[in-house]
C-alpha positions as YAML, in Angstrom:
chain: A
units: angstrom
residues:
- id: 1
  name: ASN
  ca: [-8.54, 9.51, -0.84]
- id: 2
  name: ALA
  ca: [-11.52, 8.37, 1.43]
- id: 3
  name: LEU
  ca: [-10.60, 10.96, 3.94]
- id: 4
  name: PHE
  ca: [-9.42, 13.93, 2.07]
- id: 5
  name: GLY
  ca: [-10.57, 13.47, -1.55]
- id: 6
  name: ASP
  ca: [-8.88, 12.72, -4.97]
- id: 7
  name: ARG
  ca: [-6.59, 15.54, -5.30]
- id: 8
  name: THR
  ca: [-4.96, 14.92, -1.78]
- id: 9
  name: GLY
  ca: [-4.72, 11.32, -2.59]
- id: 10
  name: ILE
  ca: [-2.89, 11.96, -5.92]
- id: 11
  name: LEU
  ca: [-0.61, 14.37, -4.40]
- id: 12
  name: GLN
  ca: [0.29, 11.92, -1.59]
- id: 13
  name: GLY
  ca: [1.00, 9.33, -4.28]
- id: 14
  name: ASP
  ca: [3.31, 11.82, -6.05]
- id: 15
  name: LEU
  ca: [5.16, 12.53, -2.77]
- id: 16
  name: ALA
  ca: [5.45, 8.63, -2.03]
- id: 17
  name: PHE
  ca: [6.87, 8.27, -5.63]
- id: 18
  name: THR
  ca: [9.52, 11.03, -5.27]
- id: 19
  name: GLN
  ca: [10.54, 9.58, -1.80]
- id: 20
  name: GLY
  ca: [10.92, 6.09, -3.52]
- id: 21
  name: MET
  ca: [13.24, 7.68, -6.20]
- id: 22
  name: ALA
  ca: [15.24, 9.23, -3.40]
- id: 23
  name: GLU
  ca: [15.68, 5.88, -1.67]
- id: 24
  name: ALA
  ca: [16.43, 4.18, -4.76]
- id: 25
  name: ALA
  ca: [19.26, 6.72, -5.31]
- id: 26
  name: LEU
  ca: [20.82, 5.50, -2.10]
- id: 27
  name: VAL
  ca: [21.23, 2.07, -3.49]
- id: 28
  name: THR
  ca: [23.05, 2.97, -6.80]
- id: 29
  name: SER
  ca: [22.53, 5.73, -9.29]
- id: 30
  name: ASP
  ca: [21.67, 2.98, -11.91]
- id: 31
  name: ALA
  ca: [18.82, 1.76, -9.63]
- id: 32
  name: VAL
  ca: [17.01, 5.10, -10.31]
- id: 33
  name: ARG
  ca: [17.46, 4.71, -14.21]
- id: 34
  name: THR
  ca: [16.06, 1.01, -13.92]
- id: 35
  name: LEU
  ca: [13.20, 2.22, -11.46]
- id: 36
  name: VAL
  ca: [12.15, 4.72, -14.16]
- id: 37
  name: SER
  ca: [12.01, 1.88, -16.63]
- id: 38
  name: ALA
  ca: [9.93, -0.36, -14.25]
- id: 39
  name: VAL
  ca: [7.43, 2.49, -13.83]
- id: 40
  name: GLN
  ca: [7.14, 2.88, -17.54]
- id: 41
  name: GLU
  ca: [6.33, -0.78, -17.87]
- id: 42
  name: MET
  ca: [3.80, -0.52, -15.09]
- id: 43
  name: THR
  ca: [2.18, 2.46, -16.99]
- id: 44
  name: VAL
  ca: [2.11, 0.61, -20.22]
- id: 45
  name: GLY
  ca: [0.41, -2.31, -18.42]
- id: 46
  name: GLU
  ca: [-2.19, 0.04, -17.03]
- id: 47
  name: ILE
  ca: [-2.76, 1.49, -20.58]
- id: 48
  name: GLN
  ca: [-3.18, -1.95, -22.00]
- id: 49
  name: GLU
  ca: [-5.76, -2.83, -19.31]
- id: 50
  name: GLU
  ca: [-7.56, 0.36, -20.10]
- id: 51
  name: PHE
  ca: [-7.72, -0.34, -23.82]
- id: 52
  name: LEU
  ca: [-8.99, -3.80, -23.00]
- id: 53
  name: LYS
  ca: [-11.92, -2.43, -20.92]
- id: 54
  name: GLY
  ca: [-15.22, -3.74, -22.08]
- id: 55
  name: SER
  ca: [-13.71, -6.44, -24.16]
- id: 56
  name: LEU
  ca: [-14.34, -10.23, -23.92]
- id: 57
  name: ASN
  ca: [-11.48, -10.92, -26.26]
- id: 58
  name: VAL
  ca: [-8.76, -11.48, -23.83]
- id: 59
  name: SER
  ca: [-6.75, -14.70, -23.49]
- id: 60
  name: VAL
  ca: [-5.02, -16.17, -20.38]
- id: 61
  name: GLU
  ca: [-1.74, -15.27, -22.04]
- id: 62
  name: GLY
  ca: [-2.70, -11.58, -22.50]
- id: 63
  name: TYR
  ca: [-3.98, -11.54, -18.94]
- id: 64
  name: TYR
  ca: [-0.64, -12.68, -17.72]
- id: 65
  name: GLY
  ca: [1.21, -10.21, -20.05]
- id: 66
  name: VAL
  ca: [-0.71, -7.14, -18.56]
- id: 67
  name: ALA
  ca: [-0.06, -8.50, -15.07]
- id: 68
  name: ALA
  ca: [3.64, -8.91, -15.74]
- id: 69
  name: ARG
  ca: [3.72, -5.08, -16.50]
- id: 70
  name: LYS
  ca: [1.17, -3.36, -14.27]
- id: 71
  name: THR
  ca: [1.80, -5.37, -11.14]
- id: 72
  name: SER
  ca: [5.04, -7.54, -11.53]
- id: 73
  name: ALA
  ca: [7.44, -4.86, -12.96]
- id: 74
  name: LEU
  ca: [8.07, -3.08, -9.54]
- id: 75
  name: PHE
  ca: [8.60, -6.29, -7.79]
- id: 76
  name: GLU
  ca: [10.99, -7.60, -10.54]
- id: 77
  name: TRP
  ca: [12.97, -4.33, -10.24]
- id: 78
  name: ALA
  ca: [13.41, -4.87, -6.51]
- id: 79
  name: GLY
  ca: [14.58, -8.28, -6.91]
- id: 80
  name: ARG
  ca: [16.91, -7.64, -9.84]
- id: 81
  name: THR
  ca: [18.46, -4.46, -8.09]
- id: 82
  name: LEU
  ca: [19.05, -5.91, -4.72]
- id: 83
  name: SER
  ca: [20.22, -9.17, -6.16]
- id: 84
  name: GLU
  ca: [22.86, -7.42, -8.27]
- id: 85
  name: GLU
  ca: [24.21, -5.38, -5.22]
- id: 86
  name: SER
  ca: [24.11, -8.35, -2.76]
- id: 87
  name: PRO
  ca: [27.67, -9.64, -1.87]
- id: 88
  name: LEU
  ca: [26.18, -13.01, -0.89]
- id: 89
  name: GLU
  ca: [26.40, -16.22, -2.86]
- id: 90
  name: HIS
  ca: [23.17, -16.88, -4.50]
- id: 91
  name: ARG
  ca: [21.42, -17.72, -7.88]
- id: 92
  name: ARG
  ca: [21.32, -14.31, -9.44]
- id: 93
  name: ASP
  ca: [18.16, -14.92, -11.47]
- id: 94
  name: ASP
  ca: [16.10, -16.04, -8.43]
- id: 95
  name: PRO
  ca: [15.19, -12.73, -6.83]
- id: 96
  name: PRO
  ca: [13.82, -11.11, -10.09]
- id: 97
  name: ARG
  ca: [11.93, -14.04, -11.18]
- id: 98
  name: LEU
  ca: [10.57, -14.31, -7.68]
- id: 99
  name: GLY
  ca: [9.37, -10.75, -7.99]
- id: 100
  name: VAL
  ca: [7.61, -11.47, -11.30]
- id: 101
  name: ALA
  ca: [5.83, -14.37, -9.80]
- id: 102
  name: ALA
  ca: [4.94, -12.57, -6.65]
- id: 103
  name: GLY
  ca: [3.38, -9.71, -8.73]
- id: 104
  name: THR
  ca: [1.37, -12.01, -10.82]
- id: 105
  name: LEU
  ca: [0.12, -14.07, -7.78]
- id: 106
  name: LEU
  ca: [-0.88, -10.82, -6.10]
- id: 107
  name: GLN
  ca: [-2.99, -9.82, -9.17]
- id: 108
  name: ILE
  ca: [-4.66, -13.29, -9.42]
- id: 109
  name: VAL
  ca: [-5.53, -13.29, -5.68]
- id: 110
  name: ASP
  ca: [-6.88, -9.77, -6.07]
- id: 111
  name: ASP
  ca: [-9.06, -10.63, -8.93]
- id: 112
  name: ILE
  ca: [-10.51, -13.65, -7.09]
- id: 113
  name: HIS
  ca: [-11.28, -11.56, -4.08]
- id: 114
  name: ASP
  ca: [-13.25, -9.07, -6.22]
- id: 115
  name: PHE
  ca: [-15.89, -11.72, -6.65]
- id: 116
  name: THR
  ca: [-15.51, -13.48, -3.15]
- id: 117
  name: LEU
  ca: [-14.82, -10.96, -0.48]
- id: 118
  name: SER
  ca: [-17.46, -8.62, 1.10]
- id: 119
  name: GLU
  ca: [-16.74, -4.89, 1.22]
- id: 120
  name: ALA
  ca: [-16.18, -5.04, 4.98]
- id: 121
  name: VAL
  ca: [-13.29, -7.49, 4.46]
- id: 122
  name: ALA
  ca: [-11.80, -6.12, 1.14]
- id: 123
  name: GLY
  ca: [-12.05, -2.43, 1.89]
- id: 124
  name: LYS
  ca: [-13.82, -1.83, -1.37]
- id: 125
  name: ALA
  ca: [-17.21, -2.88, -2.90]
- id: 126
  name: PRO
  ca: [-17.12, -6.33, -4.57]
- id: 127
  name: GLY
  ca: [-17.70, -6.69, -8.34]
- id: 128
  name: GLN
  ca: [-15.60, -3.57, -9.40]
- id: 129
  name: ASP
  ca: [-13.97, -5.50, -12.28]
- id: 130
  name: LEU
  ca: [-17.39, -6.67, -13.66]
- id: 131
  name: HIS
  ca: [-18.91, -3.21, -13.12]
- id: 132
  name: ASN
  ca: [-15.96, -1.52, -14.89]
- id: 133
  name: GLY
  ca: [-15.83, -4.00, -17.76]
- id: 134
  name: ARG
  ca: [-12.46, -5.37, -16.81]
- id: 135
  name: LEU
  ca: [-12.07, -9.17, -17.75]
- id: 136
  name: THR
  ca: [-10.04, -10.89, -15.16]
- id: 137
  name: LEU
  ca: [-8.89, -14.46, -14.84]
- id: 138
  name: PRO
  ca: [-12.16, -16.05, -13.53]
- id: 139
  name: GLY
  ca: [-13.98, -14.43, -16.51]
- id: 140
  name: ILE
  ca: [-11.47, -15.43, -18.97]
- id: 141
  name: LEU
  ca: [-11.76, -19.02, -17.75]
- id: 142
  name: ALA
  ca: [-15.65, -18.65, -18.22]
- id: 143
  name: MET
  ca: [-15.05, -17.51, -21.75]
- id: 144
  name: ASP
  ca: [-12.96, -20.67, -22.35]
- id: 145
  name: ASP
  ca: [-15.77, -22.84, -20.94]
- id: 146
  name: GLU
  ca: [-18.24, -23.89, -23.62]
- id: 147
  name: GLY
  ca: [-20.72, -24.90, -20.94]
- id: 148
  name: GLY
  ca: [-20.71, -21.56, -19.21]
- id: 149
  name: ARG
  ca: [-19.83, -18.92, -21.89]
- id: 150
  name: GLU
  ca: [-23.26, -17.98, -22.96]
- id: 151
  name: ARG
  ca: [-24.42, -17.32, -19.47]
- id: 152
  name: TRP
  ca: [-21.26, -15.39, -18.73]
- id: 153
  name: ILE
  ca: [-21.64, -13.17, -21.86]
- id: 154
  name: ARG
  ca: [-25.19, -12.30, -20.68]
- id: 155
  name: LEU
  ca: [-23.94, -11.35, -17.19]
- id: 156
  name: TRP
  ca: [-21.18, -9.30, -18.71]
- id: 157
  name: GLY
  ca: [-23.79, -7.19, -20.69]
- id: 158
  name: ALA
  ca: [-25.84, -6.73, -17.62]
- id: 159
  name: ARG
  ca: [-23.17, -5.68, -15.15]
- id: 160
  name: ASP
  ca: [-25.51, -5.00, -12.29]
- id: 161
  name: ASN
  ca: [-25.63, -6.05, -8.66]
- id: 162
  name: GLY
  ca: [-27.78, -9.09, -9.64]
- id: 163
  name: ALA
  ca: [-25.27, -9.93, -12.26]
- id: 164
  name: LEU
  ca: [-22.57, -10.06, -9.62]
- id: 165
  name: ALA
  ca: [-24.47, -12.62, -7.53]
- id: 166
  name: GLN
  ca: [-25.14, -14.77, -10.64]
- id: 167
  name: ALA
  ca: [-21.40, -14.54, -11.66]
- id: 168
  name: ARG
  ca: [-20.39, -15.90, -8.24]
- id: 169
  name: SER
  ca: [-22.90, -18.67, -8.79]
- id: 170
  name: LEU
  ca: [-21.74, -19.45, -12.21]
- id: 171
  name: PHE
  ca: [-17.96, -19.45, -11.29]
- id: 172
  name: ALA
  ca: [-18.67, -21.64, -8.34]
- id: 173
  name: GLU
  ca: [-20.90, -24.06, -10.24]
- id: 174
  name: ARG
  ca: [-18.44, -24.45, -13.36]
- id: 175
  name: GLY
  ca: [-15.18, -24.37, -11.21]
- id: 176
  name: HIS
  ca: [-13.80, -21.18, -12.58]
- id: 177
  name: LEU
  ca: [-12.87, -19.66, -9.31]
- id: 178
  name: GLU
  ca: [-11.23, -23.05, -8.23]
- id: 179
  name: ALA
  ca: [-9.48, -23.00, -11.46]
- id: 180
  name: ALA
  ca: [-8.12, -19.45, -10.86]
- id: 181
  name: ARG
  ca: [-7.03, -20.58, -7.44]
- id: 182
  name: GLY
  ca: [-5.28, -23.47, -9.07]
- id: 183
  name: GLN
  ca: [-3.43, -21.05, -11.28]
- id: 184
  name: ALA
  ca: [-2.30, -19.11, -8.15]
- id: 185
  name: ARG
  ca: [-1.33, -22.33, -6.39]
- id: 186
  name: ARG
  ca: [0.83, -23.20, -9.26]
- id: 187
  name: ILE
  ca: [2.65, -20.02, -9.17]
- id: 188
  name: MET
  ca: [3.09, -20.34, -5.40]
- id: 189
  name: ASN
  ca: [4.43, -23.71, -5.66]
- id: 190
  name: ALA
  ca: [7.07, -22.60, -8.25]
- id: 191
  name: MET
  ca: [8.06, -19.70, -5.94]
- id: 192
  name: LEU
  ca: [8.75, -21.63, -2.73]
- id: 193
  name: PRO
  ca: [11.90, -23.33, -3.86]
- id: 194
  name: TRP
  ca: [13.30, -19.91, -5.09]
- id: 195
  name: VAL
  ca: [12.60, -18.38, -1.50]
- id: 196
  name: GLU
  ca: [14.15, -21.43, 0.30]
- id: 197
  name: ALA
  ca: [17.30, -21.08, -1.86]
- id: 198
  name: LEU
  ca: [18.02, -17.55, -0.74]
- id: 199
  name: PRO
  ca: [21.24, -17.06, 1.37]
- id: 200
  name: GLN
  ca: [19.78, -15.40, 4.41]
- id: 201
  name: LYS
  ca: [17.87, -18.28, 5.83]
- id: 202
  name: ALA
  ca: [16.06, -16.48, 8.67]
- id: 203
  name: ARG
  ca: [14.84, -13.69, 6.26]
- id: 204
  name: ALA
  ca: [13.83, -16.34, 3.64]
- id: 205
  name: ALA
  ca: [11.75, -18.06, 6.30]
- id: 206
  name: GLU
  ca: [10.01, -14.79, 7.07]
- id: 207
  name: LEU
  ca: [9.43, -14.17, 3.36]
- id: 208
  name: LYS
  ca: [8.00, -17.65, 2.79]
- id: 209
  name: THR
  ca: [5.51, -16.99, 5.62]
- id: 210
  name: PHE
  ca: [4.58, -13.67, 4.18]
- id: 211
  name: MET
  ca: [4.12, -15.21, 0.60]
- id: 212
  name: THR
  ca: [2.04, -18.09, 1.93]
- id: 213
  name: ALA
  ca: [-0.15, -15.68, 4.02]
- id: 214
  name: MET
  ca: [-0.73, -13.44, 0.86]
- id: 215
  name: PHE
  ca: [-1.81, -16.63, -1.08]
- id: 216
  name: GLU
  ca: [-3.96, -18.10, 1.46]
- id: 217
  name: ARG
  ca: [-5.63, -14.97, 2.83]
- id: 218
  name: GLU
  ca: [-9.44, -15.35, 2.76]
- id: 219
  name: PHE
  ca: [-9.16, -18.19, 0.27]
...
């Protein structure tokens, strides 16, 4: 997108999607059908997020519901599909629930980074969620905080560069970023036993290292 523009970026995405379908067909024919369902769930999640744009009336439960669709559905599909096909002895429900948790963790970390990382590190300008009117976990926690709610509502209405700096200050002062990190940490701690129980121990160790790095990056 940055090098060649929107249209080329979208076409590359279409090409990647069809390649993914082709590779899913190499697993089983049913894998393609369930992948289509997963993409539908992801799209519904994106639509839900779009309808919530500009609204401060979003609960933590609603946030997790959107994340479970738009981010976790694909991870869950991969876990479920490969779990069903694996000949190895393992707890069949662990890979799909690991996928759901991984997608949610990824979403929370990304939302925190939107307020904490510079453009040079993140690869995108900070404060995009605030600028676009998307209420993410730190802001939802601010809405639930009687001591910080009114300040946050004023910043939400401004949505300028000054508002971003003040939001960072508010979140740090009132502990909203740390509370969001705590939610991510809770998910991470739940995931690790599922990873460690996977039958391929060397690969499980690699996965654990990857998940830990994803959680800890720039925190």
